[in-house]
mmCIF file of C-alpha atoms in Angstrom:
data_model
loop_
_atom_site.group_PDB
_atom_site.id
_atom_site.type_symbol
_atom_site.label_atom_id
_atom_site.label_comp_id
_atom_site.label_asym_id
_atom_site.label_seq_id
_atom_site.Cartn_x
_atom_site.Cartn_y
_atom_site.Cartn_z
ATOM 1 C CA MET A 1 -17.709 -28.028 8.325
ATOM 2 C CA GLU A 2 -16.494 -31.457 7.329
ATOM 3 C CA CYS A 3 -13.743 -32.826 5.122
ATOM 4 C CA GLU A 4 -13.948 -36.142 3.314
ATOM 5 C CA GLY A 5 -10.743 -38.180 3.313
ATOM 6 C CA LEU A 6 -8.920 -35.933 5.768
ATOM 7 C CA GLU A 7 -7.016 -38.929 7.188
ATOM 8 C CA THR A 8 -5.456 -39.613 3.775
ATOM 9 C CA LEU A 9 -3.505 -36.334 3.840
ATOM 10 C CA PHE A 10 0.188 -36.688 4.642
ATOM 11 C CA ILE A 11 2.330 -33.678 5.501
ATOM 12 C CA LYS A 12 6.044 -34.362 5.797
ATOM 13 C CA ASP A 13 8.197 -32.423 8.299
ATOM 14 C CA GLN A 14 5.346 -30.074 9.227
ATOM 15 C CA THR A 15 4.317 -29.210 12.765
ATOM 16 C CA LEU A 16 0.909 -27.556 13.001
ATOM 17 C CA THR A 17 0.024 -25.120 15.739
ATOM 18 C CA ILE A 18 -3.617 -24.281 16.415
ATOM 19 C CA GLU A 19 -3.104 -20.873 14.802
ATOM 20 C CA ASN A 20 -1.622 -22.415 11.627
ATOM 21 C CA ALA A 21 -4.412 -25.014 11.465
ATOM 22 C CA GLU A 22 -6.997 -22.224 11.616
ATOM 23 C CA LYS A 23 -5.195 -20.416 8.780
ATOM 24 C CA ILE A 24 -5.195 -23.585 6.641
ATOM 25 C CA VAL A 25 -8.946 -24.066 7.169
ATOM 26 C CA GLY A 26 -9.555 -20.415 6.272
ATOM 27 C CA TRP A 27 -7.575 -20.671 3.026
ATOM 28 C CA ALA A 28 -9.270 -23.984 2.246
ATOM 29 C CA LEU A 29 -12.690 -22.411 2.785
ATOM 30 C CA SER A 30 -11.821 -19.543 0.416
ATOM 31 C CA HIS A 31 -10.635 -22.046 -2.208
ATOM 32 C CA HIS A 32 -13.803 -24.118 -1.812
ATOM 33 C CA LEU A 33 -16.103 -21.095 -2.186
ATOM 34 C CA MET A 34 -14.217 -19.937 -5.286
ATOM 35 C CA GLN A 35 -14.660 -23.374 -6.846
ATOM 36 C CA ASP A 36 -18.294 -23.793 -5.779
ATOM 37 C CA ALA A 37 -20.020 -20.428 -5.310
ATOM 38 C CA GLU A 38 -23.546 -21.915 -5.226
ATOM 39 C CA THR A 39 -23.270 -23.462 -1.779
ATOM 40 C CA ASP A 40 -26.459 -23.962 0.243
ATOM 41 C CA PRO A 41 -26.070 -21.696 3.316
ATOM 42 C CA ASP A 42 -28.247 -24.023 5.440
ATOM 43 C CA ALA A 43 -26.349 -27.210 4.592
ATOM 44 C CA LYS A 44 -23.178 -28.445 6.262
ATOM 45 C CA LEU A 45 -20.105 -27.380 4.301
ATOM 46 C CA VAL A 46 -17.993 -30.294 3.041
ATOM 47 C CA LEU A 47 -14.445 -29.338 2.087
ATOM 48 C CA SER A 48 -12.423 -31.455 -0.307
ATOM 49 C CA CYS A 49 -8.890 -32.718 0.314
ATOM 50 C CA GLU A 50 -7.865 -30.540 -2.619
ATOM 51 C CA SER A 51 -8.986 -27.407 -0.742
ATOM 52 C CA ILE A 52 -7.148 -28.478 2.428
ATOM 53 C CA GLN A 53 -4.042 -29.192 0.360
ATOM 54 C CA PHE A 54 -4.377 -25.709 -1.160
ATOM 55 C CA GLY A 55 -4.324 -24.168 2.336
ATOM 56 C CA ILE A 56 -1.318 -26.292 3.348
ATOM 57 C CA GLY A 57 0.503 -25.141 0.206
ATOM 58 C CA ILE A 58 0.005 -21.467 1.098
ATOM 59 C CA LEU A 59 1.273 -22.055 4.652
ATOM 60 C CA GLN A 60 4.361 -23.876 3.424
ATOM 61 C CA ALA A 61 5.075 -21.133 0.872
ATOM 62 C CA ILE A 62 4.922 -18.456 3.599
ATOM 63 C CA GLN A 63 7.158 -20.473 5.930
ATOM 64 C CA ASN A 64 9.674 -21.193 3.147
ATOM 65 C CA GLU A 65 9.794 -17.481 2.304
ATOM 66 C CA SER A 66 10.483 -16.665 5.957
ATOM 67 C CA LYS A 67 13.247 -19.291 6.118
ATOM 68 C CA SER A 68 14.861 -18.010 2.927
ATOM 69 C CA LEU A 69 14.770 -14.457 4.289
ATOM 70 C CA LYS A 70 16.483 -15.547 7.500
ATOM 71 C CA LYS A 71 19.022 -17.446 5.445
ATOM 72 C CA SER A 72 19.679 -14.392 3.285
ATOM 73 C CA LEU A 73 20.352 -12.300 6.412
ATOM 74 C CA LYS A 74 22.888 -14.879 7.569
ATOM 75 C CA ASP A 75 24.570 -14.695 4.168
ATOM 76 C CA VAL A 76 25.150 -10.939 4.440
ATOM 77 C CA VAL A 77 28.876 -10.208 4.238
ATOM 78 C CA THR A 78 29.829 -8.111 7.273
ATOM 79 C CA GLU A 79 32.917 -5.923 7.090
ATOM 80 C CA ASN A 80 33.687 -5.842 10.811
ATOM 81 C CA GLU A 81 32.636 -7.146 14.207
ATOM 82 C CA PHE A 82 30.307 -4.181 14.771
ATOM 83 C CA GLU A 83 28.118 -5.067 11.781
ATOM 84 C CA LYS A 84 28.217 -8.729 12.798
ATOM 85 C CA ARG A 85 26.910 -7.975 16.287
ATOM 86 C CA LEU A 86 24.164 -5.695 14.968
ATOM 87 C CA LEU A 87 23.124 -8.269 12.353
ATOM 88 C CA ALA A 88 22.158 -10.695 15.131
ATOM 89 C CA ASP A 89 19.495 -8.204 16.320
ATOM 90 C CA VAL A 90 17.931 -7.540 12.898
ATOM 91 C CA ILE A 91 14.290 -8.688 12.735
ATOM 92 C CA PRO A 92 12.968 -9.892 9.333
ATOM 93 C CA PRO A 93 9.528 -8.463 8.405
ATOM 94 C CA ASN A 94 7.787 -11.851 8.691
ATOM 95 C CA ASP A 95 8.961 -12.218 12.300
ATOM 96 C CA ILE A 96 7.560 -8.893 13.517
ATOM 97 C CA GLY A 97 3.945 -10.036 13.414
ATOM 98 C CA VAL A 98 2.273 -6.593 13.553
ATOM 99 C CA THR A 99 0.260 -5.132 10.672
ATOM 100 C CA PHE A 100 -1.850 -2.004 10.309
ATOM 101 C CA ASP A 101 -4.956 -4.166 10.866
ATOM 102 C CA ASP A 102 -3.703 -4.859 14.404
ATOM 103 C CA ILE A 103 -3.804 -1.129 15.201
ATOM 104 C CA GLY A 104 -7.211 0.349 15.872
ATOM 105 C CA ALA A 105 -7.901 3.962 14.826
ATOM 106 C CA LEU A 106 -5.021 6.301 13.792
ATOM 107 C CA GLU A 107 -6.342 6.185 10.221
ATOM 108 C CA ASN A 108 -4.766 9.511 9.197
ATOM 109 C CA VAL A 109 -1.336 8.489 10.508
ATOM 110 C CA LYS A 110 -1.578 5.068 8.844
ATOM 111 C CA ASP A 111 -2.585 6.617 5.512
ATOM 112 C CA THR A 112 0.347 9.034 5.657
ATOM 113 C CA LEU A 113 2.800 6.230 6.473
ATOM 114 C CA LYS A 114 1.432 4.128 3.615
ATOM 115 C CA GLU A 115 1.921 7.056 1.259
ATOM 116 C CA LEU A 116 5.481 7.739 2.437
ATOM 117 C CA VAL A 117 6.766 4.173 2.815
ATOM 118 C CA MET A 118 4.654 1.569 1.008
ATOM 119 C CA LEU A 119 3.642 3.492 -2.115
ATOM 120 C CA PRO A 120 7.224 4.127 -3.348
ATOM 121 C CA LEU A 121 7.870 0.378 -3.025
ATOM 122 C CA GLN A 122 4.660 -0.677 -4.743
ATOM 123 C CA ARG A 123 4.714 1.956 -7.533
ATOM 124 C CA PRO A 124 8.377 2.965 -8.018
ATOM 125 C CA GLU A 125 7.649 4.167 -11.559
ATOM 126 C CA LEU A 126 5.713 7.117 -10.136
ATOM 127 C CA PHE A 127 8.669 8.301 -8.048
ATOM 128 C CA CYS A 128 11.506 8.113 -10.582
ATOM 129 C CA LYS A 129 10.838 11.398 -12.400
ATOM 130 C CA GLY A 130 13.026 14.199 -11.112
ATOM 131 C CA GLN A 131 14.736 14.529 -7.760
ATOM 132 C CA LEU A 132 11.915 15.905 -5.609
ATOM 133 C CA THR A 133 9.829 12.722 -5.483
ATOM 134 C CA LYS A 134 12.530 10.560 -3.923
ATOM 135 C CA PRO A 135 11.241 8.575 -0.926
ATOM 136 C CA CYS A 136 11.297 10.226 2.491
ATOM 137 C CA LYS A 137 14.228 9.054 4.629
ATOM 138 C CA GLY A 138 13.199 10.364 8.043
ATOM 139 C CA ILE A 139 9.861 10.221 9.911
ATOM 140 C CA LEU A 140 9.156 11.285 13.490
ATOM 141 C CA LEU A 141 6.248 9.857 15.478
ATOM 142 C CA PHE A 142 5.574 11.914 18.598
ATOM 143 C CA GLY A 143 2.803 12.036 21.140
ATOM 144 C CA PRO A 144 1.855 11.013 24.679
ATOM 145 C CA PRO A 145 2.884 7.575 26.017
ATOM 146 C CA GLY A 146 0.840 4.498 25.125
ATOM 147 C CA THR A 147 -0.711 5.782 21.890
ATOM 148 C CA GLY A 148 0.834 3.144 19.597
ATOM 149 C CA LYS A 149 4.000 4.752 18.195
ATOM 150 C CA THR A 150 6.123 1.588 18.505
ATOM 151 C CA MET A 151 3.341 -0.576 17.033
ATOM 152 C CA LEU A 152 3.128 1.790 14.056
ATOM 153 C CA ALA A 153 6.874 1.402 13.475
ATOM 154 C CA LYS A 154 6.568 -2.403 13.527
ATOM 155 C CA ALA A 155 3.594 -2.285 11.168
ATOM 156 C CA VAL A 156 5.529 -0.065 8.743
ATOM 157 C CA ALA A 157 8.378 -2.592 8.607
ATOM 158 C CA THR A 158 5.945 -5.513 8.140
ATOM 159 C CA GLU A 159 3.791 -3.896 5.467
ATOM 160 C CA ALA A 160 6.812 -2.562 3.569
ATOM 161 C CA GLY A 161 8.594 -5.932 3.746
ATOM 162 C CA ALA A 162 11.604 -4.228 5.314
ATOM 163 C CA ASN A 163 14.134 -5.566 7.807
ATOM 164 C CA PHE A 164 13.704 -3.966 11.238
ATOM 165 C CA ILE A 165 16.757 -2.616 13.086
ATOM 166 C CA ASN A 166 15.843 -1.481 16.593
ATOM 167 C CA ILE A 167 18.500 0.917 17.884
ATOM 168 C CA SER A 168 18.928 1.653 21.574
ATOM 169 C CA MET A 169 21.715 3.087 23.708
ATOM 170 C CA SER A 170 22.767 -0.399 24.821
ATOM 171 C CA SER A 171 23.315 -1.533 21.224
ATOM 172 C CA ILE A 172 25.576 1.329 20.128
ATOM 173 C CA THR A 173 27.496 2.294 23.268
ATOM 174 C CA SER A 174 30.694 0.767 24.536
ATOM 175 C CA LYS A 175 33.086 1.220 27.450
ATOM 176 C CA TRP A 176 35.912 1.748 24.959
ATOM 177 C CA PHE A 177 36.449 5.277 23.723
ATOM 178 C CA GLY A 178 35.612 5.618 20.017
ATOM 179 C CA GLU A 179 33.683 2.364 19.617
ATOM 180 C CA GLY A 180 30.306 4.117 19.904
ATOM 181 C CA GLU A 181 30.974 6.021 16.659
ATOM 182 C CA LYS A 182 31.987 2.766 14.945
ATOM 183 C CA TYR A 183 28.732 1.116 16.049
ATOM 184 C CA VAL A 184 26.745 4.062 14.665
ATOM 185 C CA LYS A 185 28.576 3.828 11.331
ATOM 186 C CA ALA A 186 27.931 0.066 11.269
ATOM 187 C CA VAL A 187 24.180 0.662 11.749
ATOM 188 C CA PHE A 188 23.901 2.599 8.497
ATOM 189 C CA SER A 189 26.326 0.463 6.488
ATOM 190 C CA LEU A 190 24.442 -2.689 7.564
ATOM 191 C CA ALA A 191 21.047 -1.079 6.834
ATOM 192 C CA SER A 192 22.289 -0.307 3.331
ATOM 193 C CA LYS A 193 23.348 -3.929 2.772
ATOM 194 C CA ILE A 194 20.053 -5.451 3.908
ATOM 195 C CA ALA A 195 17.800 -2.792 2.346
ATOM 196 C CA PRO A 196 14.887 -2.275 2.343
ATOM 197 C CA SER A 197 15.291 -1.650 6.041
ATOM 198 C CA VAL A 198 13.826 0.482 8.821
ATOM 199 C CA ILE A 199 16.140 1.911 11.480
ATOM 200 C CA PHE A 200 13.855 2.459 14.468
ATOM 201 C CA VAL A 201 15.029 4.740 17.276
ATOM 202 C CA ASP A 202 12.593 4.607 20.182
ATOM 203 C CA GLU A 203 12.746 7.410 22.783
ATOM 204 C CA VAL A 204 14.950 9.308 20.345
ATOM 205 C CA ASP A 205 15.208 12.310 22.688
ATOM 206 C CA SER A 206 17.422 10.281 25.060
ATOM 207 C CA MET A 207 19.871 9.508 22.229
ATOM 208 C CA LEU A 208 19.714 12.576 20.009
ATOM 209 C CA GLY A 209 18.808 15.362 22.444
ATOM 210 C CA ARG A 210 20.184 18.883 22.376
ATOM 211 C CA ARG A 211 23.964 19.017 22.106
ATOM 212 C CA GLU A 212 24.277 22.206 24.165
ATOM 213 C CA ASN A 213 23.506 20.285 27.345
ATOM 214 C CA PRO A 214 26.381 21.255 29.680
ATOM 215 C CA GLY A 215 26.339 17.962 31.581
ATOM 216 C CA GLU A 216 26.709 15.806 28.474
ATOM 217 C CA HIS A 217 29.826 13.670 28.035
ATOM 218 C CA GLU A 218 32.119 14.329 25.085
ATOM 219 C CA ALA A 219 31.779 10.738 23.823
ATOM 220 C CA MET A 220 27.983 11.111 23.655
ATOM 221 C CA ARG A 221 28.283 14.313 21.631
ATOM 222 C CA LYS A 222 30.673 12.655 19.173
ATOM 223 C CA MET A 223 28.279 9.738 18.776
ATOM 224 C CA LYS A 224 25.413 12.127 17.948
ATOM 225 C CA ASN A 225 27.577 13.871 15.357
ATOM 226 C CA GLU A 226 28.521 10.523 13.796
ATOM 227 C CA PHE A 227 24.859 9.507 13.674
ATOM 228 C CA MET A 228 23.858 12.657 11.807
ATOM 229 C CA VAL A 229 26.836 12.508 9.422
ATOM 230 C CA ASN A 230 25.966 8.936 8.377
ATOM 231 C CA TRP A 231 22.269 9.759 8.263
ATOM 232 C CA ASP A 232 22.703 12.347 5.523
ATOM 233 C CA GLY A 233 24.728 10.005 3.323
ATOM 234 C CA LEU A 234 22.978 6.765 4.092
ATOM 235 C CA ARG A 235 21.530 6.092 0.606
ATOM 236 C CA THR A 236 24.433 5.381 -1.722
ATOM 237 C CA LYS A 237 22.236 3.766 -4.384
ATOM 238 C CA ASP A 238 18.793 4.754 -5.599
ATOM 239 C CA THR A 239 17.683 1.106 -5.467
ATOM 240 C CA GLU A 240 18.360 0.872 -1.716
ATOM 241 C CA ARG A 241 15.634 1.878 0.677
ATOM 242 C CA VAL A 242 16.622 2.859 4.205
ATOM 243 C CA LEU A 243 14.199 4.725 6.461
ATOM 244 C CA VAL A 244 14.990 6.225 9.860
ATOM 245 C CA LEU A 245 11.844 6.075 11.982
ATOM 246 C CA ALA A 246 12.021 7.836 15.338
ATOM 247 C CA ALA A 247 9.522 7.950 18.205
ATOM 248 C CA THR A 248 9.444 10.153 21.281
ATOM 249 C CA ASN A 249 7.203 11.602 23.968
ATOM 250 C CA ARG A 250 9.326 14.772 24.172
ATOM 251 C CA PRO A 251 10.006 16.169 20.677
ATOM 252 C CA PHE A 252 10.846 19.584 22.122
ATOM 253 C CA ASP A 253 14.031 18.086 23.645
ATOM 254 C CA LEU A 254 15.424 17.069 20.226
ATOM 255 C CA ASP A 255 18.420 18.759 18.648
ATOM 256 C CA GLU A 256 17.542 21.134 15.800
ATOM 257 C CA ALA A 257 19.780 19.170 13.411
ATOM 258 C CA VAL A 258 17.790 16.013 14.189
ATOM 259 C CA ILE A 259 14.471 17.784 13.564
ATOM 260 C CA ARG A 260 15.812 18.963 10.202
ATOM 261 C CA ARG A 261 16.622 15.355 9.243
ATOM 262 C CA LEU A 262 13.067 14.272 10.123
ATOM 263 C CA PRO A 263 11.066 16.190 7.502
ATOM 264 C CA ARG A 264 7.775 14.399 8.231
ATOM 265 C CA ARG A 265 6.569 14.717 11.828
ATOM 266 C CA LEU A 266 3.325 12.952 12.745
ATOM 267 C CA MET A 267 1.564 13.447 16.062
ATOM 268 C CA VAL A 268 0.020 10.258 17.483
ATOM 269 C CA ASN A 269 -2.540 11.784 19.816
ATOM 270 C CA LEU A 270 -4.901 10.367 22.430
ATOM 271 C CA PRO A 271 -7.895 8.723 20.698
ATOM 272 C CA ASP A 272 -11.357 10.260 20.804
ATOM 273 C CA ALA A 273 -14.511 8.230 21.580
ATOM 274 C CA PRO A 274 -15.072 6.773 18.038
ATOM 275 C CA ASN A 275 -11.412 5.811 17.769
ATOM 276 C CA ARG A 276 -11.451 4.270 21.266
ATOM 277 C CA ALA A 277 -14.341 2.083 20.084
ATOM 278 C CA LYS A 278 -12.239 0.977 17.089
ATOM 279 C CA ILE A 279 -9.301 0.149 19.365
ATOM 280 C CA LEU A 280 -11.566 -1.863 21.689
ATOM 281 C CA LYS A 281 -12.904 -3.869 18.730
ATOM 282 C CA VAL A 282 -9.358 -4.786 17.722
ATOM 283 C CA ILE A 283 -8.347 -5.732 21.289
ATOM 284 C CA LEU A 284 -11.513 -7.786 21.914
ATOM 285 C CA ALA A 285 -11.719 -9.348 18.439
ATOM 286 C CA LYS A 286 -10.808 -12.862 19.671
ATOM 287 C CA GLU A 287 -12.496 -12.713 23.082
ATOM 288 C CA ASP A 288 -15.736 -14.357 24.180
ATOM 289 C CA LEU A 289 -18.142 -11.457 24.733
ATOM 290 C CA SER A 290 -21.702 -11.340 26.055
ATOM 291 C CA SER A 291 -24.508 -9.889 23.975
ATOM 292 C CA ASN A 292 -24.828 -6.906 26.357
ATOM 293 C CA ILE A 293 -21.352 -5.566 25.528
ATOM 294 C CA ASP A 294 -21.643 -2.000 24.207
ATOM 295 C CA MET A 295 -18.340 -0.811 22.712
ATOM 296 C CA ASP A 296 -19.597 2.760 22.358
ATOM 297 C CA ALA A 297 -20.577 2.889 26.039
ATOM 298 C CA ILE A 298 -17.136 1.619 27.106
ATOM 299 C CA ALA A 299 -15.489 4.149 24.772
ATOM 300 C CA THR A 300 -17.562 6.959 26.301
ATOM 301 C CA MET A 301 -16.637 6.140 29.899
ATOM 302 C CA THR A 302 -12.917 5.867 29.075
ATOM 303 C CA ASP A 303 -12.386 9.520 28.168
ATOM 304 C CA GLY A 304 -8.671 10.388 28.073
ATOM 305 C CA TYR A 305 -7.500 6.760 27.869
ATOM 306 C CA SER A 306 -4.650 5.880 25.518
ATOM 307 C CA GLY A 307 -4.505 2.652 23.503
ATOM 308 C CA SER A 308 -2.276 1.113 26.158
ATOM 309 C CA ASP A 309 -4.742 2.115 28.896
ATOM 310 C CA LEU A 310 -7.591 0.469 26.972
ATOM 311 C CA LYS A 311 -5.529 -2.732 26.701
ATOM 312 C CA ASN A 312 -4.945 -2.678 30.486
ATOM 313 C CA LEU A 313 -8.682 -2.106 31.035
ATOM 314 C CA CYS A 314 -9.578 -5.143 28.903
ATOM 315 C CA VAL A 315 -6.962 -7.323 30.634
ATOM 316 C CA THR A 316 -8.327 -6.348 34.047
ATOM 317 C CA ALA A 317 -11.891 -7.091 32.893
ATOM 318 C CA ALA A 318 -10.835 -10.482 31.506
ATOM 319 C CA HIS A 319 -9.390 -11.512 34.888
ATOM 320 C CA ARG A 320 -12.694 -10.996 36.721
ATOM 321 C CA PRO A 321 -14.411 -14.227 35.479
ATOM 322 C CA ILE A 322 -11.280 -16.183 36.424
ATOM 323 C CA LYS A 323 -11.324 -14.712 39.920
ATOM 324 C CA GLU A 324 -14.976 -15.755 40.280
ATOM 325 C CA ILE A 325 -14.121 -19.350 39.332
ATOM 326 C CA LEU A 326 -11.222 -19.422 41.813
ATOM 327 C CA GLU A 327 -13.443 -18.097 44.612
ATOM 328 C CA LYS A 328 -16.126 -20.656 43.726
ATOM 329 C CA GLU A 329 -13.571 -23.511 43.767
ATOM 330 C CA LYS A 330 -12.254 -22.328 47.127
ATOM 331 C CA LYS A 331 -15.741 -22.394 48.662
ATOM 332 C CA GLU A 332 -16.534 -25.819 47.155
ATOM 333 C CA GLN A 333 -13.257 -27.287 48.436
ATOM 334 C CA ALA A 334 -13.883 -25.852 51.915
ATOM 335 C CA ALA A 335 -17.418 -27.281 51.951
ATOM 336 C CA ALA A 336 -16.212 -30.709 50.740
ATOM 337 C CA GLN A 337 -13.466 -30.765 53.363
ATOM 338 C CA ALA A 338 -15.956 -29.872 56.112
ATOM 339 C CA GLU A 339 -18.288 -32.711 55.045
ATOM 340 C CA GLY A 340 -15.427 -35.194 54.597
ATOM 341 C CA LYS A 341 -16.042 -35.582 50.883
ATOM 342 C CA PRO A 342 -13.354 -35.702 48.168
ATOM 343 C CA ALA A 343 -12.354 -32.390 46.618
ATOM 344 C CA PRO A 344 -14.370 -31.498 43.488
ATOM 345 C CA ALA A 345 -12.694 -31.375 40.073
ATOM 346 C CA LEU A 346 -11.060 -28.141 39.072
ATOM 347 C CA SER A 347 -12.682 -25.965 36.425
ATOM 348 C CA GLY A 348 -11.356 -25.667 32.867
ATOM 349 C CA SER A 349 -11.361 -23.012 30.174
ATOM 350 C CA ALA A 350 -14.845 -24.095 29.070
ATOM 351 C CA ASP A 351 -16.225 -23.047 32.492
ATOM 352 C CA ILE A 352 -15.085 -19.430 32.140
ATOM 353 C CA ARG A 353 -18.090 -17.240 31.394
ATOM 354 C CA SER A 354 -18.244 -14.566 28.707
ATOM 355 C CA LEU A 355 -17.166 -11.001 29.447
ATOM 356 C CA ASN A 356 -20.034 -8.639 30.220
ATOM 357 C CA MET A 357 -20.481 -4.920 30.853
ATOM 358 C CA GLU A 358 -20.179 -5.362 34.622
ATOM 359 C CA ASP A 359 -16.634 -6.642 34.133
ATOM 360 C CA PHE A 360 -15.664 -3.479 32.260
ATOM 361 C CA LYS A 361 -17.390 -1.200 34.766
ATOM 362 C CA HIS A 362 -15.538 -2.948 37.575
ATOM 363 C CA ALA A 363 -12.231 -2.683 35.642
ATOM 364 C CA HIS A 364 -12.888 1.021 35.013
ATOM 365 C CA GLN A 365 -12.803 1.610 38.780
ATOM 366 C CA GLN A 366 -9.348 0.017 38.972
ATOM 367 C CA VAL A 367 -7.646 1.212 35.766
ATOM 368 C CA CYS A 368 -7.436 4.947 35.198
ATOM 369 C CA ALA A 369 -5.907 7.012 32.391
ATOM 370 C CA SER A 370 -2.103 7.221 32.547
ATOM 371 C CA VAL A 371 -1.959 10.555 30.692
ATOM 372 C CA SER A 372 -3.923 13.675 31.549
ATOM 373 C CA SER A 373 -5.165 15.672 28.574
ATOM 374 C CA GLU A 374 -4.603 18.826 30.657
ATOM 375 C CA SER A 375 -1.048 18.025 31.771
ATOM 376 C CA VAL A 376 1.925 20.295 31.079
ATOM 377 C CA ASN A 377 3.479 17.686 28.774
ATOM 378 C CA MET A 378 0.289 17.472 26.646
ATOM 379 C CA THR A 379 0.180 21.267 26.361
ATOM 380 C CA GLU A 380 3.791 21.352 25.179
ATOM 381 C CA LEU A 381 3.129 18.530 22.693
ATOM 382 C CA GLN A 382 0.173 20.410 21.214
ATOM 383 C CA GLN A 383 2.210 23.607 20.910
ATOM 384 C CA TRP A 384 5.156 21.771 19.306
ATOM 385 C CA ASN A 385 2.778 20.120 16.857
ATOM 386 C CA GLU A 386 1.375 23.519 15.903
ATOM 387 C CA LEU A 387 4.867 24.789 15.119
ATOM 388 C CA TYR A 388 6.621 21.750 13.604
ATOM 389 C CA GLY A 389 4.117 18.897 13.141
ATOM 390 C CA GLU A 390 2.056 17.787 10.130
ATOM 391 C CA GLY A 391 -0.857 20.141 9.582
ATOM 392 C CA GLY A 392 0.201 22.630 12.253
ATOM 393 C CA SER A 393 -0.961 26.220 12.027
ATOM 394 C CA ARG A 394 2.658 27.534 12.173
ATOM 395 C CA VAL A 395 1.392 30.504 14.195
ATOM 396 C CA LYS A 396 4.056 31.775 16.598
ATOM 397 C CA ARG A 397 2.106 31.707 19.822
ATOM 398 C CA ALA A 398 3.373 32.225 23.328
ATOM 399 C CA LEU A 399 4.823 29.025 24.811
ATOM 400 C CA SER A 400 3.682 28.193 28.351
ATOM 401 C CA TYR A 401 6.114 26.852 30.899
ATOM 402 C CA PHE A 402 5.022 25.659 34.327
ATOM 403 C CA ILE A 403 7.179 26.915 37.176
ATOM 404 C CA ALA A 404 6.851 24.455 40.073
ATOM 405 C CA PRO A 405 8.190 26.535 43.036
ATOM 406 C CA SER A 406 5.880 29.473 42.467
ATOM 407 C CA MET A 407 3.010 27.302 41.158
ATOM 408 C CA GLN A 408 2.256 29.892 38.473
ATOM 409 C CA TRP A 409 1.993 29.986 34.700
ATOM 410 C CA ILE A 410 4.415 32.323 32.954
ATOM 411 C CA ASP A 411 3.981 33.099 29.256
ATOM 412 C CA VAL A 412 7.268 33.698 27.490
ATOM 413 C CA GLU A 413 7.046 35.307 24.058
ATOM 414 C CA ARG A 414 8.821 33.301 21.342
ATOM 415 C CA GLU A 415 10.415 36.460 19.960
ATOM 416 C CA GLY A 416 12.019 37.135 23.331
ATOM 417 C CA THR A 417 10.665 40.702 23.559
ATOM 418 C CA GLY A 418 8.984 40.302 26.916
ATOM 419 C CA ALA A 419 7.458 38.067 29.537
#
């Protein structure tokens, strides 16, 4: 592509990164093709300054919107120091940077989240009749580690245009007795002020586990009670949208009152071979790949891998060409030193070869699956999903618990009639 008169463009107070420049060219190309659809595919494409200016205008509009959103968060009137401290950790949707397109596979989970979160925002007129169609205010994402639960939460906040409040024990606990409850109350009052907002509680079992635990401190139990009290009354106005999104690897450790407040429970399971291929395509979308790369073959040999494991596999494969260059440079420097010649120039990014199948086969020998599909935790997750998850059979089957000292399986009937 070319652009006539590119040097005549003047952009005031604008710093362009490579990523932003690529976006401008993409928007300019779309504008050019809309204006001139009969372009010769074999000829060099010549963009006009008008098309480039169109792309710059879109970029500036997006950046101005992000700045105004940050400014609006700073203008929020906080009632106390607890809200003020939490406000500093709120992430605007434009700063999260994760969309559903960045997540390979999980189509059923993404469709359900779009229906529960995005659709009420996009078509509110369909959800205003009666009381039963009010938006869902609690969603639980559960499943084995590394399957993309946190990424889904970020994508929900981005796609819904909601402010993201990430809650952890460090953000709501204090050494002073009683301040933990005040922090919890501030979370919901602040979420109401900056709505639409998503309150994300990662590893929710560590914060809202069973209250009958005998070793639990009294302050922790009071904080859980305060969380659930504010949760039920968090939407004071119908126009405000506040969603509590929780994620955990151990849903069976949650308190029953917490499960009741999470009416939609979605299992994010280990991907099968077709979904692993989709995940690999997303991870390797911007990488330089050889023509012999077979995504389906890589997906087949990575049985039992989670999305996180596939990312680690690709990272390990990408390091192999760099290691080859370093070894080559080391040999060349040693040979030059032995012959008394000056050291050769170091290699650059252009010298790194494309990734090939051998790189992935070599990485497969180093990176293994972090979760076993036959582990005790996976069995318990499947059984919990059958009883409480979306689409479960609801059949009361015997739950299996693994007793380590005797190394035996014991089936305990749910009704408690026998073992």
